[in-house]
Short mmCIF file of C-alpha atoms in Angstrom, two decimals:
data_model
loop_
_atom_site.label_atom_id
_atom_site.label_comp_id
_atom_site.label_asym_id
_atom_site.label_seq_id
_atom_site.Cartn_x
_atom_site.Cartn_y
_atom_site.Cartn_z
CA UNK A 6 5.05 19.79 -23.80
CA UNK A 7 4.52 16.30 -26.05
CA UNK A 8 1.02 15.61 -26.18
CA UNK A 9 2.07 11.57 -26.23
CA UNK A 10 3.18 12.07 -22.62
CA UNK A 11 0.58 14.61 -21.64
CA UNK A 12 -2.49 12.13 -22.28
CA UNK A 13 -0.22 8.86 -20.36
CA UNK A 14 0.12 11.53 -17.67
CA UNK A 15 -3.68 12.37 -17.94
CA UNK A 16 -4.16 8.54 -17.87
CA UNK A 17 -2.00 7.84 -15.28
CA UNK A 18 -3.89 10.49 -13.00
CA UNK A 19 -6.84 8.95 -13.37
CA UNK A 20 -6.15 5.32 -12.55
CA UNK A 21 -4.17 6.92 -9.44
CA UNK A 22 -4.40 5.31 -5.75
CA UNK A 23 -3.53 7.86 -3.86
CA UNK A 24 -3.98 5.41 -1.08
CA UNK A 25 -0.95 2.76 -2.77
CA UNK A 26 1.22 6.04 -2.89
CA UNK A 27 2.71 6.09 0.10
CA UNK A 28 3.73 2.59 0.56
CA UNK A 29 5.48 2.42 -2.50
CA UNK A 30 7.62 6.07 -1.95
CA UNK A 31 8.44 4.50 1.28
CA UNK A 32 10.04 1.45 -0.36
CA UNK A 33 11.94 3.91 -2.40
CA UNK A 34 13.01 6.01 0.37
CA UNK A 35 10.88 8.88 -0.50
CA UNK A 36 13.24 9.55 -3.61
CA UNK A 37 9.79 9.95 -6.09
CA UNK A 38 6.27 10.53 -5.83
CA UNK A 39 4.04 7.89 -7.47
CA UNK A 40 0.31 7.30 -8.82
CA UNK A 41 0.13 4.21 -6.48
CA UNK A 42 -0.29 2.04 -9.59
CA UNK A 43 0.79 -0.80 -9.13
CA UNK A 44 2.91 -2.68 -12.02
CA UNK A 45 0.58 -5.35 -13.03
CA UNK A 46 -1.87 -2.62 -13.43
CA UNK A 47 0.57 0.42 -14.97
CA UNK A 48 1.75 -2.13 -17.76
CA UNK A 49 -1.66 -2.81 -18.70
CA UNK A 50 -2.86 0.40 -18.84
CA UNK A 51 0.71 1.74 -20.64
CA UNK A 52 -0.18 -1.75 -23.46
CA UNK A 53 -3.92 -0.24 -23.65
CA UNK A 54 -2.83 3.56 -24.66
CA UNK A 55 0.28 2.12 -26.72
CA UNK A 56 -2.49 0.41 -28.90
CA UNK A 57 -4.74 3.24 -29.09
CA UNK A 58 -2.31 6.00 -29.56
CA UNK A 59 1.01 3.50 -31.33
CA UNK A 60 4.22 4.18 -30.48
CA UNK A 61 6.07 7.22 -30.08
CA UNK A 62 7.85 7.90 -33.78
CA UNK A 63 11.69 6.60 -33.25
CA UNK A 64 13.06 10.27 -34.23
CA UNK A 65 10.87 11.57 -31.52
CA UNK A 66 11.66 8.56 -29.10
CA UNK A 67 14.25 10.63 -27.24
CA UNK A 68 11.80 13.63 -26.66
CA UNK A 69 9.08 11.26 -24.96
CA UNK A 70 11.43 9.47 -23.03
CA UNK A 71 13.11 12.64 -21.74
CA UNK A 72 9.88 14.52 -21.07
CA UNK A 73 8.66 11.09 -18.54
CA UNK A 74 11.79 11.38 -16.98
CA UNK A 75 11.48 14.85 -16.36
CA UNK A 76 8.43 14.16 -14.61
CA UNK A 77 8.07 13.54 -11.23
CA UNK A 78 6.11 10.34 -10.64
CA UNK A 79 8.20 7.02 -11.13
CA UNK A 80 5.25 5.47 -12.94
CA UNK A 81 6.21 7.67 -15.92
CA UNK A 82 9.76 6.85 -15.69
CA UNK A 83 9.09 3.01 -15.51
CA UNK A 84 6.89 3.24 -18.70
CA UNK A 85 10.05 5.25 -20.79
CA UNK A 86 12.15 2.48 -20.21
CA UNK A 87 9.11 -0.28 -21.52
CA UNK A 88 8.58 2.29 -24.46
CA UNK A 89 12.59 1.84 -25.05
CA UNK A 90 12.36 -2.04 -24.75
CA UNK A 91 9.41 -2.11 -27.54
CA UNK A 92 11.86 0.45 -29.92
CA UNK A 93 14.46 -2.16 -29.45
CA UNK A 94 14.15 -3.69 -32.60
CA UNK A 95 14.75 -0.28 -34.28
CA UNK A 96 18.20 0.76 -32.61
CA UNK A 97 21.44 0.70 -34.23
CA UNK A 98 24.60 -0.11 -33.08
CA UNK A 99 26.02 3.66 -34.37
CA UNK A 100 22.98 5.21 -32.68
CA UNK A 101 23.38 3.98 -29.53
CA UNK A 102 25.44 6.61 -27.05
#
């Protein structure tokens, strides 16, 4: 397990509201379990640990972003894909599959 996604995970859990859950896996049809964070709130804390801990190194990129979509809560998955938009500026056209 990456220790980058194991402390967002950690972090995640503990700004949970388990009472915002179910509301939002109702508006997704029950298709993922969430933290109940809502976004506002999930991008701030995602831009507080991204300054404490940097971003993920872009060899490793992959590896994070595979590991948060492994996991279950959507939170996790939302925050790969703004960890790929701030590694933007590092892709290459040859790289991209």
């Amino acid at each position: 397990m990456n220790k980058y996604v194991n402390s967002l995970s950690v972090l995640f859990l503990a700004n949970a509201r388990p009472d915002q859950a179910p509301k939002m896996e109702s508006y997704m049809k029950h298709k993922f379990p969430f933290f109940g964070i809502k976004t506002p709130v999930r991008r701030k804390l995602l831009n507080t640990f991204i300054a404490k801990s940097g971003l993920p190194e872009y060899q490793k990129v992959n590896a994070v972003v595979f590991e948060l979509f492994d996991r279950p809560q959507r939170e996790l998955h939302y925050s790969a894909i703004e960890i790929c938009g701030k590694l933007k500026k590092h892709w290459k056209q040859d790289t991209i599959r």
